[in-house]
Short mmCIF file of C-alpha atoms and ligand atoms in Angstrom, two decimals:
data_model
loop_
_atom_site.label_atom_id
_atom_site.label_comp_id
_atom_site.label_asym_id
_atom_site.label_seq_id
_atom_site.Cartn_x
_atom_site.Cartn_y
_atom_site.Cartn_z
CA MET A 1 0.00 0.00 0.00
CA ASP A 2 1.33 3.45 -0.79
CA ALA A 3 1.26 6.35 1.66
CA ARG A 4 -1.69 8.06 0.07
CA ALA A 5 -3.82 4.91 0.15
CA LEU A 6 -2.79 4.24 3.78
CA LEU A 7 -3.70 7.75 4.92
CA GLU A 8 -6.93 7.95 2.98
CA ALA A 9 -8.09 4.61 4.39
CA LEU A 10 -7.91 5.89 7.97
CA PRO A 11 -11.36 6.20 9.59
CA CYS A 12 -10.12 9.41 11.24
CA PRO A 13 -7.54 11.48 9.31
CA VAL A 14 -5.74 12.70 12.41
CA ILE A 15 -2.42 11.22 13.50
CA PRO A 16 -1.08 11.99 16.98
CA VAL A 17 2.63 12.79 16.95
CA VAL A 18 3.89 10.98 20.05
CA VAL A 19 6.97 11.35 22.17
CA ILE A 20 7.51 8.37 24.49
CA ASP A 21 9.72 9.09 27.52
CA ARG A 22 8.91 5.85 29.38
CA LEU A 23 8.53 2.62 27.48
CA ALA A 24 5.89 1.44 30.02
CA ASP A 25 3.62 4.25 28.72
CA ALA A 26 3.56 2.99 25.14
CA VAL A 27 0.80 0.37 25.36
CA PRO A 28 -1.54 2.26 27.72
CA LEU A 29 -1.18 5.38 25.58
CA ALA A 30 -1.95 3.49 22.35
CA GLU A 31 -4.97 1.85 24.09
CA ALA A 32 -6.27 5.26 25.16
CA LEU A 33 -5.98 6.82 21.69
CA LEU A 34 -7.47 3.76 19.96
CA ARG A 35 -10.32 3.72 22.51
CA GLY A 36 -10.98 7.37 21.62
CA GLY A 37 -11.34 6.50 17.93
CA VAL A 38 -7.89 7.43 16.56
CA SER A 39 -6.44 4.51 14.60
CA ALA A 40 -3.03 5.74 13.47
CA LEU A 41 -0.10 7.00 15.54
CA GLU A 42 3.29 8.45 14.67
CA ILE A 43 5.85 7.50 17.25
CA THR A 44 8.79 9.84 17.05
CA LEU A 45 12.40 8.78 17.40
CA ARG A 46 13.07 11.84 19.51
CA THR A 47 13.65 9.60 22.47
CA PRO A 48 15.63 6.33 22.53
CA GLU A 49 12.37 4.53 23.53
CA GLY A 50 10.86 5.15 20.07
CA PHE A 51 11.82 1.88 18.41
CA ALA A 52 10.77 -0.28 21.38
CA ALA A 53 7.55 1.67 21.72
CA ILE A 54 6.66 0.91 18.12
CA SER A 55 7.29 -2.80 18.68
CA ALA A 56 5.32 -2.88 21.88
CA MET A 57 2.31 -1.08 20.36
CA LYS A 58 2.31 -3.31 17.24
CA SER A 59 2.43 -6.45 19.41
CA ALA A 60 -0.44 -5.24 21.60
CA PHE A 61 -2.56 -3.82 18.78
CA PRO A 62 -1.64 -5.46 15.46
CA GLU A 63 -4.61 -3.85 13.73
CA ALA A 64 -3.49 -0.31 14.64
CA VAL A 65 -1.49 1.72 12.13
CA ILE A 66 1.75 2.62 13.94
CA GLY A 67 4.27 4.74 12.12
CA ALA A 68 7.75 6.03 12.95
CA GLY A 69 8.35 9.76 12.91
CA THR A 70 11.37 12.04 13.04
CA VAL A 71 13.14 9.48 10.92
CA CYS A 72 16.31 11.35 9.87
CA SER A 73 18.78 8.74 8.63
CA GLY A 74 19.03 5.50 6.72
CA ASP A 75 19.78 3.70 9.95
CA ASP A 76 16.61 5.20 11.66
CA TYR A 77 14.66 3.99 8.62
CA ARG A 78 15.97 0.45 8.77
CA ARG A 79 15.46 0.17 12.53
CA SER A 80 11.91 1.54 12.26
CA VAL A 81 11.06 -1.12 9.70
CA GLU A 82 12.62 -3.81 11.92
CA ALA A 83 10.55 -2.49 14.85
CA GLY A 84 7.37 -3.11 12.84
CA ALA A 85 6.52 0.44 11.70
CA ASP A 86 3.58 0.57 9.19
CA PHE A 87 4.78 3.87 7.71
CA ILE A 88 7.80 6.13 7.98
CA VAL A 89 7.64 9.91 8.30
CA SER A 90 10.52 12.40 8.13
CA PRO A 91 10.56 16.16 8.73
CA GLY A 92 12.67 16.37 5.55
CA ALA A 93 14.33 14.13 3.00
CA SER A 94 17.87 13.18 1.89
CA GLU A 95 19.66 10.82 -0.48
CA GLN A 96 20.20 8.48 2.47
CA LEU A 97 16.50 8.39 3.33
CA PHE A 98 15.33 7.96 -0.25
CA SER A 99 17.82 5.14 -0.72
CA ALA A 100 16.66 3.41 2.50
CA ALA A 101 13.03 3.82 1.43
CA ALA A 102 13.77 2.20 -1.90
CA LYS A 103 15.04 -0.93 -0.07
CA HIS A 104 11.90 -1.45 2.03
CA ASP A 105 8.29 -2.00 1.22
CA VAL A 106 6.98 0.38 3.89
CA PRO A 107 5.33 3.61 2.84
CA PHE A 108 7.56 6.65 3.23
CA VAL A 109 6.25 10.23 3.74
CA PRO A 110 9.15 12.67 3.15
CA GLY A 111 8.99 16.20 4.36
CA ALA A 112 8.80 19.10 1.94
CA VAL A 113 7.72 22.74 2.08
CA THR A 114 9.40 24.37 -0.91
CA GLY A 115 9.03 23.89 -4.71
CA SER A 116 12.56 22.47 -4.92
CA GLU A 117 11.88 20.00 -2.08
CA VAL A 118 8.66 18.99 -3.68
CA ILE A 119 10.33 18.37 -7.09
CA SER A 120 13.08 16.37 -5.48
CA ALA A 121 10.41 14.03 -3.90
CA LEU A 122 8.40 13.89 -7.11
CA GLU A 123 11.53 12.86 -9.07
CA ARG A 124 11.60 9.78 -6.89
CA GLY A 125 7.89 9.03 -7.16
CA TYR A 126 6.70 10.47 -3.85
CA VAL A 127 3.41 12.32 -4.12
CA THR A 128 2.35 12.16 -0.45
CA LEU A 129 4.45 14.60 1.57
CA LYS A 130 4.71 15.79 5.14
CA PHE A 131 4.31 19.52 5.23
CA PHE A 132 6.36 20.57 8.27
CA PRO A 133 6.42 22.91 10.18
CA ALA A 134 3.01 23.65 8.76
CA GLU A 135 1.92 26.80 10.57
CA THR A 136 5.21 28.65 10.27
CA SER A 137 5.68 27.58 6.63
CA GLY A 138 2.54 29.40 5.49
CA GLY A 139 -0.16 26.97 6.77
CA ALA A 140 -3.13 25.99 4.71
CA PRO A 141 -2.72 28.89 2.20
CA ALA A 142 0.78 27.65 1.39
CA ILE A 143 -0.47 24.10 0.73
CA LYS A 144 -3.22 25.55 -1.44
CA ALA A 145 -0.66 27.52 -3.42
CA LEU A 146 1.57 24.46 -3.90
CA SER A 147 -1.40 22.57 -5.33
CA GLY A 148 -1.42 24.99 -8.30
CA PRO A 149 1.79 23.80 -9.88
CA PHE A 150 1.62 20.34 -8.21
CA PRO A 151 -1.99 19.18 -8.38
CA GLN A 152 -0.96 15.54 -7.96
CA LEU A 153 0.37 16.12 -4.42
CA ARG A 154 -1.22 15.00 -1.18
CA PHE A 155 -0.09 16.46 2.14
CA MET A 156 0.15 15.40 5.71
CA PRO A 157 0.71 18.78 7.47
CA THR A 158 2.04 18.84 11.07
CA GLY A 159 3.54 21.53 13.27
CA GLY A 160 1.36 24.03 15.08
CA ILE A 161 -1.89 22.21 14.18
CA THR A 162 -4.53 22.08 16.89
CA LEU A 163 -8.13 21.04 17.45
CA GLU A 164 -9.07 24.69 16.71
CA ASN A 165 -7.24 25.21 13.45
CA MET A 166 -7.22 21.69 11.91
CA SER A 167 -10.34 22.43 9.82
CA ARG A 168 -8.39 24.89 7.68
CA TYR A 169 -6.23 21.96 6.57
CA LEU A 170 -8.83 19.24 6.45
CA ASP A 171 -10.99 21.42 4.23
CA LEU A 172 -8.38 21.13 1.47
CA ASP A 173 -8.71 18.27 -1.05
CA SER A 174 -4.95 17.97 -1.14
CA VAL A 175 -4.72 17.18 2.57
CA SER A 176 -5.02 13.47 3.30
CA ALA A 177 -4.45 13.72 7.07
CA VAL A 178 -3.17 16.13 9.68
CA GLY A 179 -0.89 15.36 12.60
CA GLY A 180 0.15 16.95 15.84
CA SER A 181 1.02 16.64 19.49
CA TRP A 182 -2.17 18.19 20.86
CA LEU A 183 -3.58 14.72 21.51
CA THR A 184 -0.72 13.70 23.76
CA PRO A 185 0.15 16.75 25.93
CA SER A 186 3.28 16.21 28.01
CA ASN A 187 1.45 16.96 31.32
CA LEU A 188 -1.13 14.23 30.70
CA MET A 189 1.59 11.82 29.54
CA ALA A 190 3.77 12.52 32.62
CA ALA A 191 0.82 11.95 34.95
CA GLN A 192 -0.34 8.88 32.97
CA ARG A 193 -3.86 10.39 32.68
CA TRP A 194 -4.95 7.94 29.96
CA ASP A 195 -8.68 8.59 30.33
CA ASP A 196 -8.06 12.25 29.60
CA VAL A 197 -5.93 11.35 26.56
CA SER A 198 -8.74 9.13 25.35
CA GLN A 199 -11.21 11.97 25.87
CA LEU A 200 -9.00 14.26 23.77
CA ALA A 201 -9.02 11.67 21.03
CA SER A 202 -12.90 11.37 21.15
CA THR A 203 -13.26 15.11 21.04
CA THR A 204 -10.98 15.27 18.03
CA VAL A 205 -12.88 12.49 16.24
CA ALA A 206 -16.17 14.31 16.92
CA ARG A 207 -14.71 17.56 15.57
CA VAL A 208 -13.57 15.80 12.40
CA ARG A 209 -17.10 14.52 11.87
CA GLU A 210 -18.43 18.06 12.26
CA ILE A 211 -15.89 19.37 9.73
CA ASN A 212 -16.92 16.67 7.27
CA MET A 213 -20.54 17.50 7.72
CA GLU A 214 -19.94 21.23 7.33
CA SER A 215 -18.02 20.66 4.12
CA SER A 216 -20.71 18.40 2.59
CA THR A 217 -23.48 20.97 3.12
C1 3PG B 301 5.97 16.88 14.18
O1 3PG B 301 6.98 16.29 14.28
O2 3PG B 301 5.09 16.62 13.28
C2 3PG B 301 5.71 18.04 15.04
O3 3PG B 301 6.68 18.17 16.04
C3 3PG B 301 4.36 18.12 15.62
O4 3PG B 301 4.22 19.50 15.85
P1 3PG B 301 3.32 20.09 17.06
O5 3PG B 301 3.98 19.70 18.30
O6 3PG B 301 3.31 21.55 16.85
O7 3PG B 301 1.93 19.46 16.89
#
């Protein structure tokens, strides 16, 4: 499955961007988010626990879509695949990453915000891109502008996206999913308040339904 098909098959097009500080939190966190109706997670490699967290979540919830994020090297890519990641996301792209992606049958979402970065990804066949950092790179208007010369692109914007502003992105046909850390605030994670995390996920899912209804009327 390619990245676009994977993202567009999600029941809820919102992907929490997760930082795991304690491996023991991985499974209860995934359970809370899945219970709230979110079915895909991006586990960042910003902490050493990232790889083991992906493995633990995939073992506990094989049906969940668990991706690796902040993948910045060929070695990160390989280790993410070995950990069981269903997709790989990077805040950027490089020869090393493209070459690692070509060796594995796991969807890769490279990061791009400029015309040159987009062209570099397109040259290698990537049409689904992470747009990061979204809000400071021009937000939804910038994505809309890029769709002029590049109508084939699909974006997964992250960076500064919240429950309040996600509709600006989800309203665009070129946006397949949005991501962000608002579903896993560090204070709730530190206090292991999983019911509150689950509630945030349900609130987000309900808001996505409203946005879909508003756009279809
Ligand atoms: C990412 O890697 O996608 C971002 O760090 C998420 O950004 P946010 O914390 O502003 O949601």
